[in-house]
Coordinates of C-alpha atoms in Angstrom, one line a residue:
M1 CA 83.1 -92.8 -1.0
T2 CA 81.4 -92.3 2.3
S3 CA 79.9 -88.8 2.7
L4 CA 79.5 -86.9 5.9
T5 CA 75.7 -87.5 5.7
T6 CA 76.1 -91.2 5.3
V7 CA 78.4 -91.5 8.3
A8 CA 76.1 -89.3 10.4
Q9 CA 73.2 -91.6 9.5
R10 CA 75.3 -94.6 10.7
V11 CA 76.4 -93.1 14.1
T12 CA 74.1 -90.2 15.0
V13 CA 75.7 -89.1 18.3
L14 CA 79.4 -88.8 19.1
P15 CA 80.0 -90.8 22.3
A16 CA 80.2 -88.4 25.3
P17 CA 83.6 -89.9 26.5
L18 CA 85.1 -89.3 23.0
A19 CA 83.8 -85.7 22.9
F20 CA 85.4 -85.1 26.3
A21 CA 88.6 -86.7 25.0
F22 CA 88.8 -84.4 22.1
L23 CA 88.3 -81.3 24.3
L24 CA 90.9 -82.7 26.7
G25 CA 93.3 -83.4 23.9
A26 CA 93.0 -80.0 22.3
F27 CA 93.6 -78.5 25.8
A28 CA 96.8 -80.5 26.1
L29 CA 98.0 -79.6 22.6
G30 CA 97.3 -75.9 23.2
T31 CA 99.1 -75.9 26.5
S32 CA 102.1 -77.8 25.1
E33 CA 102.3 -75.4 22.1
N34 CA 102.5 -72.3 24.2
V35 CA 103.9 -73.2 27.6
I36 CA 107.5 -72.7 26.7
A37 CA 107.1 -68.9 26.5
G38 CA 106.6 -68.7 30.2
I39 CA 109.4 -70.9 31.3
I40 CA 112.2 -69.8 29.0
G41 CA 114.3 -68.6 31.9
Q42 CA 114.1 -71.8 33.9
L43 CA 114.9 -73.9 30.9
S44 CA 117.9 -71.8 30.0
A45 CA 119.3 -72.1 33.6
S46 CA 118.5 -75.8 34.0
L47 CA 119.8 -77.0 30.6
G48 CA 122.7 -74.6 30.5
V49 CA 121.8 -73.1 27.1
P50 CA 121.2 -69.5 25.9
V51 CA 117.7 -68.1 26.0
A52 CA 117.8 -67.8 22.2
S53 CA 118.3 -71.6 22.0
V54 CA 115.4 -72.2 24.3
G55 CA 113.3 -70.1 21.9
L56 CA 114.1 -72.6 19.2
L57 CA 112.0 -75.1 21.2
M58 CA 108.9 -73.0 20.3
T59 CA 110.0 -72.5 16.7
A60 CA 110.8 -76.2 16.2
Y61 CA 107.3 -77.2 17.4
A62 CA 105.5 -74.7 15.3
A63 CA 107.6 -75.2 12.1
T64 CA 107.3 -79.0 12.4
A65 CA 103.5 -78.7 12.8
V66 CA 103.2 -76.5 9.7
V67 CA 105.1 -79.0 7.5
A68 CA 104.3 -82.4 9.0
G69 CA 100.5 -81.9 9.1
P70 CA 99.9 -81.7 5.3
V71 CA 102.6 -84.3 4.6
L72 CA 100.9 -86.9 7.0
A73 CA 97.5 -86.0 5.5
L74 CA 98.8 -87.0 2.0
V75 CA 99.8 -90.5 3.1
T76 CA 97.2 -91.4 5.7
P77 CA 93.6 -90.8 4.3
R78 CA 93.1 -94.5 3.8
V79 CA 94.1 -95.4 7.3
P80 CA 90.9 -96.0 9.3
M81 CA 90.4 -93.3 11.9
R82 CA 90.1 -96.0 14.6
M83 CA 93.8 -96.8 13.9
L84 CA 95.0 -93.3 13.0
A85 CA 93.7 -91.3 15.9
P86 CA 95.1 -93.6 18.7
A87 CA 98.5 -93.9 16.8
V88 CA 98.9 -90.1 16.5
V89 CA 97.8 -89.4 20.0
G90 CA 100.0 -92.2 21.3
V91 CA 103.1 -90.8 19.6
Y92 CA 102.3 -87.4 21.0
A93 CA 102.0 -88.9 24.4
A94 CA 105.4 -90.6 24.0
G95 CA 107.0 -87.3 23.0
S96 CA 105.4 -85.6 26.0
V97 CA 106.8 -88.2 28.4
L98 CA 110.2 -87.8 26.7
A99 CA 110.0 -84.0 27.5
V100 CA 109.4 -84.8 31.2
F101 CA 112.5 -86.9 31.5
A102 CA 114.7 -85.2 28.9
P103 CA 118.2 -85.3 30.2
S104 CA 119.5 -82.6 27.9
Y105 CA 118.5 -79.7 25.6
E106 CA 119.0 -82.0 22.6
A107 CA 116.6 -84.5 24.0
L108 CA 114.0 -81.9 24.8
L109 CA 114.4 -80.5 21.3
A110 CA 113.7 -84.0 19.9
A111 CA 110.6 -84.2 22.0
R112 CA 109.3 -80.9 20.8
I113 CA 109.9 -81.9 17.1
L114 CA 108.1 -85.3 17.7
T115 CA 105.1 -83.7 19.4
G116 CA 105.0 -80.8 16.8
A117 CA 104.9 -83.4 14.0
M118 CA 101.8 -84.9 15.5
H119 CA 100.0 -81.7 16.5
T120 CA 98.1 -80.9 13.3
T121 CA 97.2 -84.5 12.5
A122 CA 95.8 -85.0 16.1
L123 CA 93.6 -81.9 15.7
V124 CA 92.5 -83.0 12.3
C125 CA 91.6 -86.4 13.7
F126 CA 89.6 -84.8 16.5
M127 CA 87.8 -82.4 14.2
L128 CA 87.1 -84.8 11.3
T129 CA 85.7 -87.5 13.7
A130 CA 83.5 -84.9 15.5
I131 CA 82.2 -83.6 12.2
R132 CA 81.6 -87.0 10.6
F133 CA 79.7 -88.4 13.5
A134 CA 77.6 -85.3 14.4
P135 CA 74.2 -84.5 13.0
A136 CA 74.3 -82.0 10.1
D137 CA 73.0 -79.1 12.2
Q138 CA 75.6 -79.7 15.0
R139 CA 78.9 -80.0 13.1
A140 CA 80.2 -76.5 13.7
G141 CA 79.3 -76.9 17.4
A142 CA 81.3 -80.1 17.5
V143 CA 84.3 -78.2 16.0
A144 CA 83.7 -75.4 18.5
R145 CA 84.0 -77.8 21.4
I146 CA 87.5 -78.8 20.1
T147 CA 88.7 -75.3 19.4
L148 CA 87.3 -74.4 22.9
G149 CA 90.0 -76.7 24.3
L150 CA 92.7 -74.7 22.5
G151 CA 91.2 -71.5 23.9
I152 CA 91.0 -72.8 27.5
A153 CA 94.6 -73.8 27.2
T154 CA 95.6 -70.2 26.6
V155 CA 93.4 -68.9 29.5
L156 CA 94.0 -71.7 32.0
G157 CA 96.5 -74.4 30.8
V158 CA 99.5 -72.1 30.1
P159 CA 99.2 -70.2 33.4
V160 CA 98.8 -73.4 35.4
G161 CA 101.8 -74.9 33.6
N162 CA 103.8 -71.8 34.3
W163 CA 102.8 -71.9 38.0
L164 CA 103.8 -75.6 38.3
A165 CA 107.2 -74.7 36.8
E166 CA 107.7 -71.8 39.2
A167 CA 106.5 -73.7 42.3
F168 CA 108.3 -77.0 41.6
D169 CA 110.3 -77.4 38.4
W170 CA 109.9 -77.0 34.6
R171 CA 109.4 -80.7 34.2
W172 CA 106.1 -80.5 36.1
A173 CA 104.7 -78.3 33.3
F174 CA 105.4 -81.1 30.8
A175 CA 104.2 -83.7 33.3
L176 CA 100.8 -82.0 33.3
I177 CA 100.7 -82.1 29.5
A178 CA 101.8 -85.7 29.5
A179 CA 99.0 -86.7 32.0
L180 CA 96.4 -84.9 29.9
I181 CA 97.4 -86.5 26.6
I182 CA 97.8 -90.0 28.1
G183 CA 94.2 -89.6 29.4
T184 CA 93.2 -88.6 25.9
F185 CA 95.0 -91.6 24.4
V186 CA 93.2 -94.1 26.6
I187 CA 89.7 -92.7 25.8
V188 CA 90.5 -92.4 22.1
L189 CA 91.8 -95.9 22.0
M190 CA 88.6 -97.3 23.5
A191 CA 85.9 -95.0 22.1
V192 CA 86.7 -94.0 18.4
P193 CA 83.8 -95.6 16.4
R194 CA 84.7 -98.2 13.8
E195 CA 84.4 -96.7 10.4
D196 CA 86.7 -98.4 7.9
V197 CA 85.7 -96.6 4.7
P198 CA 88.5 -94.3 3.5
R199 CA 87.9 -90.6 4.1
G200 CA 89.3 -89.6 0.8
T201 CA 91.9 -90.2 -1.9
G202 CA 95.6 -90.5 -1.0
G203 CA 98.8 -89.4 -2.7
W204 CA 99.4 -86.4 -4.9
S205 CA 96.0 -86.7 -6.6
S206 CA 94.4 -85.5 -3.3
L207 CA 96.1 -82.1 -3.8
R208 CA 93.3 -81.3 -6.3
V209 CA 91.1 -80.6 -3.3
L210 CA 93.0 -77.3 -2.8
A211 CA 92.0 -76.3 -6.3
R212 CA 88.3 -76.2 -5.2
P213 CA 87.5 -72.5 -4.8
A214 CA 85.5 -73.1 -1.6
V215 CA 88.5 -75.0 -0.1
G216 CA 91.3 -72.8 -1.3
G217 CA 89.3 -69.7 -0.5
G218 CA 88.5 -70.9 3.0
V219 CA 92.2 -71.7 3.6
A220 CA 93.1 -68.2 2.4
M221 CA 90.5 -66.7 4.8
S222 CA 92.1 -68.5 7.8
A223 CA 95.6 -67.1 6.9
L224 CA 94.2 -63.6 6.4
A225 CA 92.1 -63.7 9.6
G226 CA 95.2 -64.8 11.6
L227 CA 97.4 -62.1 10.0
G228 CA 94.7 -59.4 10.6
A229 CA 93.7 -60.2 14.2
M230 CA 97.0 -61.4 15.6
S231 CA 98.8 -58.3 14.5
L232 CA 97.1 -56.8 17.5
L233 CA 96.5 -59.8 19.7
A234 CA 100.1 -61.0 19.7
Y235 CA 101.1 -57.6 21.1
A236 CA 98.2 -57.1 23.5
V237 CA 100.5 -56.2 26.4
P238 CA 102.3 -53.3 24.7
F239 CA 98.9 -52.2 23.3
L240 CA 97.5 -52.0 26.8
T241 CA 100.5 -50.7 28.7
E242 CA 102.4 -48.4 26.3
G243 CA 99.4 -47.6 24.1
A244 CA 96.6 -47.2 26.6
G245 CA 98.5 -46.6 29.8
A246 CA 97.4 -49.7 31.7
A247 CA 99.3 -50.3 34.9
P248 CA 101.3 -53.5 34.9
E249 CA 99.3 -55.1 37.7
W250 CA 96.1 -54.7 35.6
V251 CA 97.5 -56.7 32.7
A252 CA 96.8 -60.2 34.1
P253 CA 93.1 -59.6 35.0
I254 CA 92.6 -57.8 31.6
M255 CA 94.1 -60.7 29.7
L256 CA 91.8 -63.1 31.7
A257 CA 88.8 -61.1 30.6
Y258 CA 90.1 -61.1 27.0
G259 CA 90.5 -64.9 27.2
L260 CA 87.0 -65.3 28.4
A261 CA 85.8 -63.1 25.5
C262 CA 87.7 -65.5 23.1
L263 CA 85.9 -68.5 24.5
L264 CA 82.5 -66.8 24.2
G265 CA 83.4 -65.9 20.6
N266 CA 84.3 -69.5 19.8
A267 CA 80.9 -70.7 21.2
A268 CA 79.0 -68.0 19.3
G269 CA 80.8 -68.9 16.0
G270 CA 79.8 -72.6 16.4
R271 CA 76.1 -71.7 17.1
L272 CA 75.9 -69.3 14.2
A273 CA 77.6 -71.7 11.8
D274 CA 75.2 -74.5 12.8
R275 CA 72.2 -72.3 12.1
D276 CA 73.5 -70.9 8.8
L277 CA 77.1 -71.7 7.7
R278 CA 77.0 -69.3 4.8
R279 CA 76.0 -66.4 7.0
A280 CA 78.7 -67.3 9.5
I281 CA 81.4 -67.4 6.8
T282 CA 80.4 -63.8 5.7
L283 CA 79.5 -62.3 9.1
A284 CA 82.4 -63.5 11.3
P285 CA 85.2 -61.8 9.3
V286 CA 83.1 -58.6 9.0
L287 CA 82.7 -58.6 12.8
A288 CA 86.4 -59.1 13.2
L289 CA 87.1 -56.1 10.9
V290 CA 84.6 -53.9 12.8
A291 CA 86.1 -55.0 16.1
L292 CA 89.6 -54.2 15.0
A293 CA 88.5 -50.8 13.8
S294 CA 86.8 -50.2 17.1
A295 CA 90.0 -51.1 19.0
L296 CA 91.8 -48.5 16.9
L297 CA 89.2 -45.8 17.6
L298 CA 89.1 -46.6 21.3
S299 CA 92.8 -47.1 21.9
G300 CA 93.4 -43.7 23.4
W301 CA 91.1 -44.5 26.4
L302 CA 92.1 -47.3 28.7
W303 CA 88.8 -49.0 29.1
G304 CA 88.1 -48.4 25.4
A305 CA 91.3 -50.3 24.6
V306 CA 90.2 -53.1 26.9
I307 CA 86.8 -53.3 25.3
G308 CA 88.3 -53.2 21.8
L309 CA 90.8 -56.0 22.6
A310 CA 88.0 -58.2 24.0
L311 CA 85.9 -57.5 20.9
V312 CA 88.7 -58.5 18.6
G313 CA 89.3 -61.7 20.6
F314 CA 85.6 -62.5 20.5
A315 CA 85.2 -61.9 16.8
Y316 CA 88.4 -63.6 15.8
F317 CA 87.7 -66.8 17.7
S318 CA 84.2 -66.8 16.2
T319 CA 85.8 -67.5 12.8
F320 CA 87.3 -70.9 13.8
P321 CA 84.3 -73.2 13.9
P322 CA 82.7 -71.9 10.6
L323 CA 85.9 -71.9 8.6
N324 CA 86.9 -75.4 9.7
T325 CA 83.4 -76.7 9.1
W326 CA 83.2 -75.0 5.7
I327 CA 86.5 -76.4 4.5
A328 CA 85.8 -80.0 5.8
A329 CA 82.3 -80.0 4.1
H330 CA 83.7 -78.8 0.7
A331 CA 86.6 -81.2 0.8
D332 CA 84.4 -84.2 1.6
G333 CA 84.9 -87.2 -0.6
V334 CA 88.3 -86.0 -1.9
A335 CA 90.7 -85.1 0.9
P336 CA 89.2 -83.6 4.0
D337 CA 92.2 -84.5 6.1
L338 CA 94.6 -82.6 3.7
A339 CA 92.3 -79.6 3.5
L340 CA 92.0 -79.3 7.3
A341 CA 95.8 -79.8 7.7
V342 CA 96.6 -77.2 5.1
N343 CA 94.1 -74.9 6.8
S344 CA 95.9 -75.3 10.1
S345 CA 99.2 -74.6 8.5
A346 CA 97.8 -71.5 6.8
F347 CA 96.5 -70.3 10.1
N348 CA 99.9 -70.7 11.7
I349 CA 101.6 -69.0 8.8
G350 CA 99.2 -66.1 9.2
V351 CA 100.0 -65.8 12.9
A352 CA 103.8 -66.0 12.2
L353 CA 103.4 -63.2 9.6
A354 CA 101.4 -61.1 12.1
G355 CA 104.2 -61.5 14.7
W356 CA 106.8 -60.4 12.2
L357 CA 104.7 -57.5 10.9
G358 CA 104.0 -56.3 14.4
A359 CA 107.6 -56.6 15.5
T360 CA 108.9 -54.8 12.4
A361 CA 106.3 -52.0 12.8
L362 CA 107.0 -51.5 16.5
G363 CA 110.8 -51.6 15.8
D364 CA 110.3 -48.8 13.2
G365 CA 108.6 -46.6 15.9
L366 CA 104.9 -47.4 15.5
D367 CA 102.9 -46.2 18.4
P368 CA 101.5 -49.4 20.1
A369 CA 98.1 -47.8 20.2
R370 CA 98.1 -47.8 16.4
L371 CA 98.7 -51.6 16.1
P372 CA 95.2 -52.3 14.9
V373 CA 96.0 -50.4 11.7
L374 CA 98.2 -53.3 10.6
G375 CA 95.3 -55.8 10.5
L376 CA 92.6 -53.8 8.8
A377 CA 93.6 -54.6 5.2
P378 CA 94.0 -58.4 5.7
L379 CA 90.7 -58.6 7.5
A380 CA 88.9 -56.6 4.8
L381 CA 90.3 -58.9 2.2
C382 CA 89.2 -61.9 4.4
A383 CA 85.7 -60.6 4.5
A384 CA 85.7 -60.0 0.7
V385 CA 86.8 -63.5 0.0
G386 CA 84.1 -64.9 2.3
A387 CA 81.4 -62.9 0.5
L388 CA 82.7 -64.0 -2.9
L389 CA 82.7 -67.7 -1.8
V390 CA 79.1 -67.5 -0.6
R391 CA 77.9 -65.6 -3.7
R392 CA 79.6 -68.2 -5.9
E393 CA 77.9 -71.1 -4.0
V394 CA 74.5 -69.5 -4.1
R395 CA 74.8 -68.8 -7.8
S396 CA 75.9 -72.4 -8.4
A397 CA 72.9 -73.7 -6.4
K398 CA 70.5 -71.5 -8.4
T399 CA 72.0 -72.7 -11.7
A400 CA 71.7 -76.3 -10.6
T401 CA 67.9 -75.9 -9.9
V402 CA 67.2 -74.4 -13.3

């Protein structure tokens, strides 16, 4: 079985065009995943369906991604990445083109299901290739450049897509996504290095990778971090306006500053993980917990709430590169594809639970300024799991040297 180190020795630098393609592709996927929220009204009027039905376009994409990612990972680990990556991105591009020309709601729903089915696998292809062809001390940074694309999609891609829909037509938002993903497909098709050794075992036997404490624990951390941080971040607008008294016209610039903080956190998490992955695994969730507590304490003061929100975004996004790198490293040789796919699904489940928890609490009368309370316990548990995983690994390393 080819290890990460062996592959890195064979190809020591990820080709620059491919690194750009992964960033571009992640940007396209992130924009596609979230753009619907800003154009629901237009889609409802254009397609002649209720707003609730348009909302199903988001649900269909997310739910399909959660289920299809692990399923595809079970059956494709022996497919060479040079074949798998272009195939997955190509199908996603076809689905994006279908969305542009969809003649009906049903056709657009089919396009969303098709692209959602490829979402997780495409990201896994990007991350795993970047990790496997990066030097050992640059793997988390390689992951960070991909998750950076997802962050930029939130800060830039979704607003641009919404602007295109407002200025022209909703189809232009999907045209932007289609153009981005087609560009990604062309580069991936030409630039993925040839590496025909299977990445891991296939079939049901690969599920044993989830029994590895380091892998299962890392997946649990992703779900807990998403649940903890997004219980506030998903409701940032009511936290700012109703909780801290921000004027509506200030929300957009505040959210832009928040988005920039998220991007900085993503970069910081990659740097820290490349220097010391174990420290990053323990420190990042602790920082997120401290940031959430700070947001709670400062929520009564407008600028304090703004600072607290930015700190939570910074700390939460700093968990992405170390967690993905940790899981891929500890799943190496068995089923890294499956481990990363399940991790992505766990993250999305955590985010979905955070949305439900926040909505329920606000519906029951919770003051929006108190939203950070909801995430303190999950983030504390996330930090505890991280500490236990690192302690267990250090202890095992000491035992092995005796």
